[in-house]
Short mmCIF file of N, CA, C and O in Angstrom, two decimals:
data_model
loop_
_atom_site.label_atom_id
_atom_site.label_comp_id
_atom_site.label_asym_id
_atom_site.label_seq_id
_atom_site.Cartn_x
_atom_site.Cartn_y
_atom_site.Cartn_z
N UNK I 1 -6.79 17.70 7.37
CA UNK I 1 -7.83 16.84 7.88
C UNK I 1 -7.25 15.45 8.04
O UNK I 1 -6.67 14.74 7.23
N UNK I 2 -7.53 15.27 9.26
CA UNK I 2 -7.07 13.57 9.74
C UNK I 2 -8.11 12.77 9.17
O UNK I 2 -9.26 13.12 8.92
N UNK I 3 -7.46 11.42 8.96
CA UNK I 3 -8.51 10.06 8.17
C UNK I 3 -8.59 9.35 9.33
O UNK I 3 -7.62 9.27 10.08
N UNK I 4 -9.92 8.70 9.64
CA UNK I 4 -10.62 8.46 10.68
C UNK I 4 -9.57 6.80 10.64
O UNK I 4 -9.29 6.23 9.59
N UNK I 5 -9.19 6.35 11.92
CA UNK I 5 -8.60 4.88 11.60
C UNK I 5 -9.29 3.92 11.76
O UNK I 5 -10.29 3.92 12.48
N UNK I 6 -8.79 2.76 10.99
CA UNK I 6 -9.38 2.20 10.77
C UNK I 6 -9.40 0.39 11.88
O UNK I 6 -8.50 0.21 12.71
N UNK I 7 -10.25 -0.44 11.71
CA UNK I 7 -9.62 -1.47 12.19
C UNK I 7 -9.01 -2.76 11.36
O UNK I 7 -9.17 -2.89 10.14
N UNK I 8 -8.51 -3.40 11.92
CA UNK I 8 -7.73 -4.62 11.38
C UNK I 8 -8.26 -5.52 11.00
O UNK I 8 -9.45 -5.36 11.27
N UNK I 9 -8.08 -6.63 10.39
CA UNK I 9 -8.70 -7.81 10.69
C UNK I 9 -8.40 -8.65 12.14
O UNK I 9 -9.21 -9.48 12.55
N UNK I 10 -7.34 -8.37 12.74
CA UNK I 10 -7.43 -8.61 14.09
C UNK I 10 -7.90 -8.02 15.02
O UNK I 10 -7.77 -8.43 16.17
N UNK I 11 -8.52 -6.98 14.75
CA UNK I 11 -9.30 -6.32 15.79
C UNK I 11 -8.27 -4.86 16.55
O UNK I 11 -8.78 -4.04 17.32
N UNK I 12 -7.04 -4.82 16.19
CA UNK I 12 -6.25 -3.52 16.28
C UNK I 12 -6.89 -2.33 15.27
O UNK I 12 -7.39 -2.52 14.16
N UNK I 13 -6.72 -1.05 16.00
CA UNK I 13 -6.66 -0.03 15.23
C UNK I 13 -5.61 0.35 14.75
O UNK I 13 -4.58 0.60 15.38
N UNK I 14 -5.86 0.44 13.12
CA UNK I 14 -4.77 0.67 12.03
C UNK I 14 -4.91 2.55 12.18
O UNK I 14 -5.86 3.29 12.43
N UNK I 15 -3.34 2.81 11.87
CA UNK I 15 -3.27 4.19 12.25
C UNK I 15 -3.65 5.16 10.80
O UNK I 15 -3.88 4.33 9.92
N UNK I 16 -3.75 6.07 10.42
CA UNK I 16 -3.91 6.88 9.02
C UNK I 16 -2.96 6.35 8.35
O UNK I 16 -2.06 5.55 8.62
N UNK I 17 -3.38 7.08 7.12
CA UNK I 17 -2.58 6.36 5.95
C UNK I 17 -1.33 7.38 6.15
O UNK I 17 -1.56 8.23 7.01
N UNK I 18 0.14 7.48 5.42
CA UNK I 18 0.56 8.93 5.26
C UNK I 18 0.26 9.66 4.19
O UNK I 18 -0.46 9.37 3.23
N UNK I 19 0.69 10.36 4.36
CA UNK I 19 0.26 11.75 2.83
C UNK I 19 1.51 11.22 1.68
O UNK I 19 2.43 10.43 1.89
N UNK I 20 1.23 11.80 0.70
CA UNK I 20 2.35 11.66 0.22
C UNK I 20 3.56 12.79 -0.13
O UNK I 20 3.69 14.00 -0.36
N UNK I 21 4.63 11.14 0.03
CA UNK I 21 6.05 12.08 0.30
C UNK I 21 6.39 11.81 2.17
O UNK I 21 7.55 11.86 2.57
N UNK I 22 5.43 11.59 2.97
CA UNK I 22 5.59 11.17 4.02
C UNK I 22 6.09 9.84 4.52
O UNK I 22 5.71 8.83 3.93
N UNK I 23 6.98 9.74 5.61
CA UNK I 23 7.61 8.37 5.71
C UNK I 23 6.67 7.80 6.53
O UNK I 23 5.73 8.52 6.84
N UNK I 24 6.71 6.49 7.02
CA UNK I 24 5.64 5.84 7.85
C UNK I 24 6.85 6.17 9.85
O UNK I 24 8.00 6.39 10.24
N UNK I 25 5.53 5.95 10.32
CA UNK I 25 5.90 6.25 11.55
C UNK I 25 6.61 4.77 12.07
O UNK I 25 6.31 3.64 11.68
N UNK I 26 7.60 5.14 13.03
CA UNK I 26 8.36 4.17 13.51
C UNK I 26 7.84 2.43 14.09
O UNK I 26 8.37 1.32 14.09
N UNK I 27 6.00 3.26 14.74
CA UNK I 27 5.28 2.39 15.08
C UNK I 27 5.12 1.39 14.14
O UNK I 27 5.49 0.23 14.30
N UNK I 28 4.40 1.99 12.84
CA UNK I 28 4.01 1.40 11.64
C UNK I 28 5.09 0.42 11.20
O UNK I 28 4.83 -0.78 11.07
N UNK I 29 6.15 0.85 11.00
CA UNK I 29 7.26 0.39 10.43
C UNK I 29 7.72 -0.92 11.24
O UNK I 29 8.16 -1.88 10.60
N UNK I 30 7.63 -0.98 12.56
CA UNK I 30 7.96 -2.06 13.68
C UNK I 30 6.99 -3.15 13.04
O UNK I 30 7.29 -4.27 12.62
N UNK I 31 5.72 -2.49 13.07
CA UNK I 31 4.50 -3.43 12.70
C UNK I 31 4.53 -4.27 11.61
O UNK I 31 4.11 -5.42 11.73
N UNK I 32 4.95 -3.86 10.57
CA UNK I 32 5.18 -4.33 9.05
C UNK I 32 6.25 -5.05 9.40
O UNK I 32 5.96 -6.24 9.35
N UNK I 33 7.94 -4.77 9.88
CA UNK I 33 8.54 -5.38 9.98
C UNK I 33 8.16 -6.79 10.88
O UNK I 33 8.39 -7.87 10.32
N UNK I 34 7.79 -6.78 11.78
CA UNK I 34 7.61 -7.81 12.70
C UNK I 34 6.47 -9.18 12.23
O UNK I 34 6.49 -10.37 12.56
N UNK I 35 5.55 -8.41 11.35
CA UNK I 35 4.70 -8.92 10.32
C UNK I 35 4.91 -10.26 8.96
O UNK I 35 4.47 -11.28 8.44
N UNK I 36 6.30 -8.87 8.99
CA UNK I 36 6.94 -9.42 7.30
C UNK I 36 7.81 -10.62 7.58
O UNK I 36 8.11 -11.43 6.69
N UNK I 37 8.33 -10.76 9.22
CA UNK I 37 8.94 -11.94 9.70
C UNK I 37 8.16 -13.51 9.07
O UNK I 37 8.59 -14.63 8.78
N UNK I 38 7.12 -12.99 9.08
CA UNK I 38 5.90 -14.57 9.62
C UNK I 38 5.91 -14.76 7.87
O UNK I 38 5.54 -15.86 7.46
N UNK I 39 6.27 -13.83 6.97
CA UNK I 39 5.89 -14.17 5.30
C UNK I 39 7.12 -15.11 4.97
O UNK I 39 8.14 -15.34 5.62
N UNK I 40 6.81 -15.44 4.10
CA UNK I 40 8.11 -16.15 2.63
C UNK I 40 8.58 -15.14 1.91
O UNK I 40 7.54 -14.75 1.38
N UNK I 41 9.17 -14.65 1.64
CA UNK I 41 10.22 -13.81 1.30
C UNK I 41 9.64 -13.35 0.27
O UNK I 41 9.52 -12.13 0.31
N UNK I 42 9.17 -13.91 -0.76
CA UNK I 42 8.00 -12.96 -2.07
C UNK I 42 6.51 -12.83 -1.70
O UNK I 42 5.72 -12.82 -2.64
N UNK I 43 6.07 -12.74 -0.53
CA UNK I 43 5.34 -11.85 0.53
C UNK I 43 5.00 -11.13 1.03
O UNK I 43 3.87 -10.83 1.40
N UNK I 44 6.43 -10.48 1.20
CA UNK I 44 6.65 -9.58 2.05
C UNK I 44 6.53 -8.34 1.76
O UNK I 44 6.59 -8.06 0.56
N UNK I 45 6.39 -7.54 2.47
CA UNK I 45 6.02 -6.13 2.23
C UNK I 45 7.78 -5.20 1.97
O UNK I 45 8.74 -5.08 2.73
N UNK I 46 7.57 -4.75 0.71
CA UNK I 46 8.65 -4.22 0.27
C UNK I 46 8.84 -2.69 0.28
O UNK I 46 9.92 -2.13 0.49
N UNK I 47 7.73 -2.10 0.04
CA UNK I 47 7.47 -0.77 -0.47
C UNK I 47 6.07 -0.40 -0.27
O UNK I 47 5.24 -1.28 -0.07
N UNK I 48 5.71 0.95 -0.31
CA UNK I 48 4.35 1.35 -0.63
C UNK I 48 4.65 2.54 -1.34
O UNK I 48 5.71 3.08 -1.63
N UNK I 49 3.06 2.93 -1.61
CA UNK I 49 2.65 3.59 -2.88
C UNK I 49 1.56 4.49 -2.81
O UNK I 49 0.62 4.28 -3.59
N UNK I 50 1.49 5.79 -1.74
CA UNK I 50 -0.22 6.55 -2.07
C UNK I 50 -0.72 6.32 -2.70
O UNK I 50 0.03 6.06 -3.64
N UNK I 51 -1.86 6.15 -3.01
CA UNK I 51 -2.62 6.45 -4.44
C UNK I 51 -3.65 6.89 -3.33
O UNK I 51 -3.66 6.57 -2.14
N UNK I 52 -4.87 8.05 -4.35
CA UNK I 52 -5.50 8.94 -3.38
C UNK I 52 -6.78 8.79 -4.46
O UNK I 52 -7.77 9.51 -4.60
N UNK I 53 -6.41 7.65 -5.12
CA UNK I 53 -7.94 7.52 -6.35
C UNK I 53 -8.19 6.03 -5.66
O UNK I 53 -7.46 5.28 -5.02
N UNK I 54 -9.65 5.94 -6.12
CA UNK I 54 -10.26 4.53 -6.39
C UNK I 54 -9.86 3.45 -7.40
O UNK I 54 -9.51 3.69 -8.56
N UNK I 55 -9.97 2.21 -6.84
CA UNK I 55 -9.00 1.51 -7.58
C UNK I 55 -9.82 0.78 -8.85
O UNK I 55 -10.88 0.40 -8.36
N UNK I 56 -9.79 0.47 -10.15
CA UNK I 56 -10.18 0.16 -10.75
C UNK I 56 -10.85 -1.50 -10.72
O UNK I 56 -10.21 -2.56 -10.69
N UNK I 57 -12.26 -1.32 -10.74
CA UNK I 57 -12.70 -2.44 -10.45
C UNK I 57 -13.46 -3.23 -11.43
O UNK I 57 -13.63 -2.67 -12.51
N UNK I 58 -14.02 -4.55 -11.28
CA UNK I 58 -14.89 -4.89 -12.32
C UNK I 58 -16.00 -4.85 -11.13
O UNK I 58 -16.18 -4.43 -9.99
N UNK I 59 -16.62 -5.59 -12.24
CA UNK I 59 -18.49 -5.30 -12.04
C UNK I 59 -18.46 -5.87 -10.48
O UNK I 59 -18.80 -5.14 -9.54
N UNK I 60 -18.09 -7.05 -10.32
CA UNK I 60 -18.13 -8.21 -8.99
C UNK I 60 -16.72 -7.34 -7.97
O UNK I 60 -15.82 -7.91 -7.35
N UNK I 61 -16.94 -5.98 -8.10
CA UNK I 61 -15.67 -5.71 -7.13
C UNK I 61 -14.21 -6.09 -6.90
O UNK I 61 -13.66 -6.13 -5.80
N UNK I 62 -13.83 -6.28 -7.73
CA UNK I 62 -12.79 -7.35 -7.51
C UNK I 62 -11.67 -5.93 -8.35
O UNK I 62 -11.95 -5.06 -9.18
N UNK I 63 -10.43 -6.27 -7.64
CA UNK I 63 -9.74 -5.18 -8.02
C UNK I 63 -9.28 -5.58 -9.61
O UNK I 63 -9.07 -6.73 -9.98
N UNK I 64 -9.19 -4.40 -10.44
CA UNK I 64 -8.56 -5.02 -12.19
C UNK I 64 -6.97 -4.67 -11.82
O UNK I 64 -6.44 -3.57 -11.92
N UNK I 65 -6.34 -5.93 -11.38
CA UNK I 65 -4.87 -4.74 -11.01
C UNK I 65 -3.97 -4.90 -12.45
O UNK I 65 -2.77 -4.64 -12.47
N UNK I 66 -4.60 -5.27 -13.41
CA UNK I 66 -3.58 -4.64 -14.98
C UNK I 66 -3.80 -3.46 -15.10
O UNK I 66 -2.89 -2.94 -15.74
N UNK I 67 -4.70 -2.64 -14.75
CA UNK I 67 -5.77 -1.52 -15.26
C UNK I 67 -4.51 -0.85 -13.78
O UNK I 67 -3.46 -0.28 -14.09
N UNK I 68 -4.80 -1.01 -12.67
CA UNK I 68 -4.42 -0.18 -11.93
C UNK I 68 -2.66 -0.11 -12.16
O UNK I 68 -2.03 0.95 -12.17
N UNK I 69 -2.02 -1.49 -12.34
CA UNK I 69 -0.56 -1.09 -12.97
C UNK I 69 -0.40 -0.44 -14.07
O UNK I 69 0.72 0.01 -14.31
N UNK I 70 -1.35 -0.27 -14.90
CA UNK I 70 -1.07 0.56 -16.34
C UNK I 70 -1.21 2.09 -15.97
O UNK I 70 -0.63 3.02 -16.53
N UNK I 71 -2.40 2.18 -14.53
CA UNK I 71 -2.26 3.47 -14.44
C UNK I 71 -1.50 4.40 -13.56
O UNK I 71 -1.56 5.63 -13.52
N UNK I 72 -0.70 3.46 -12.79
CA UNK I 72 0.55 3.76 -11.83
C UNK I 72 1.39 4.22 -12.55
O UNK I 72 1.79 5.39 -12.49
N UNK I 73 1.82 3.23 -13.47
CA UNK I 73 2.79 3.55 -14.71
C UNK I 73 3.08 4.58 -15.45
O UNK I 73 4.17 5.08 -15.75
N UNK I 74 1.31 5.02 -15.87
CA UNK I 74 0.93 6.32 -16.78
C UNK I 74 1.23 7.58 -15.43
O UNK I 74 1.80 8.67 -15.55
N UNK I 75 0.76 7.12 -14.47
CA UNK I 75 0.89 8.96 -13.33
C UNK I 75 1.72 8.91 -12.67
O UNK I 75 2.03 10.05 -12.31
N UNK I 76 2.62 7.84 -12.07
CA UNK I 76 3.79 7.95 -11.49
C UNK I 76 4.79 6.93 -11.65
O UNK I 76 4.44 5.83 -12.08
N UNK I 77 6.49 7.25 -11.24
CA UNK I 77 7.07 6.57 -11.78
C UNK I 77 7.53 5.50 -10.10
O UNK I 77 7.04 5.64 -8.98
N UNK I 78 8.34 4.74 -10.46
CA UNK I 78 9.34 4.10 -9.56
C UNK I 78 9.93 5.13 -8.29
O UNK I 78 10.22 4.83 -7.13
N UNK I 79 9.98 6.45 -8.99
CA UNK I 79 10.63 6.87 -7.67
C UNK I 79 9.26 7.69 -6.88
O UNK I 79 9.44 8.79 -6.37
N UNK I 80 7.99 7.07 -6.83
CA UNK I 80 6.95 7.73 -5.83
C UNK I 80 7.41 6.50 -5.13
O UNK I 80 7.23 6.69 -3.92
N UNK I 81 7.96 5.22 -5.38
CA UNK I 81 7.17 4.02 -4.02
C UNK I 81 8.59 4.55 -3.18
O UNK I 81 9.72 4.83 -3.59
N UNK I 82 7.92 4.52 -1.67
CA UNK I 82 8.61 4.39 -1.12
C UNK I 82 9.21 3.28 -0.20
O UNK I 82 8.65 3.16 0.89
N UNK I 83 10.23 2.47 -0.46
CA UNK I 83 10.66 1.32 0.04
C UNK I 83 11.21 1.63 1.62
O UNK I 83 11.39 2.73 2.13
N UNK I 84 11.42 0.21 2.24
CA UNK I 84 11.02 0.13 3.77
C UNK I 84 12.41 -0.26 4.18
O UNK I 84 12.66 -0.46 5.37
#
């Protein structure tokens, strides 16, 4: 089953996510790269990471990302991210 895409904040349609274990498509990859130009260097997009759960939140929505690094940690290691 395909994941419906999504849009951007610029108004482009963002393509599916990949599965995991899947590499990103060449398109994607142009995109990020060409992207990662316009950042400061601890910015930039290095790697990604499936996750296929909901992310741990507090009450006001806001992501808990200690909670979600503790639980990256606990279910997968360093060698799920896949770097770019």
């Amino acid at each position: 089953v395909e994941a419906p895409a999504a849009a951007a904040a610029d108004g482009a349609e963002l393509p599916a996510p990949p599965e995991v274990g899947q590499r990103l498509s060449s398109e994607v990859a142009a995109d990020i790269d060409a992207r990662n130009r316009r950042l400061i260097n601890y910015k930039r997009v290095t790697g990604y990471l499936v996750w296929d759960r909901d992310f741990p939140r507090t009450a006001s929505m806001k992501v808990k990302r200690l909670d979600l690094a503790e639980q990256i940690r606990k279910d997968r290691g360093r060698h799920h991210v896949v770097y770019l």
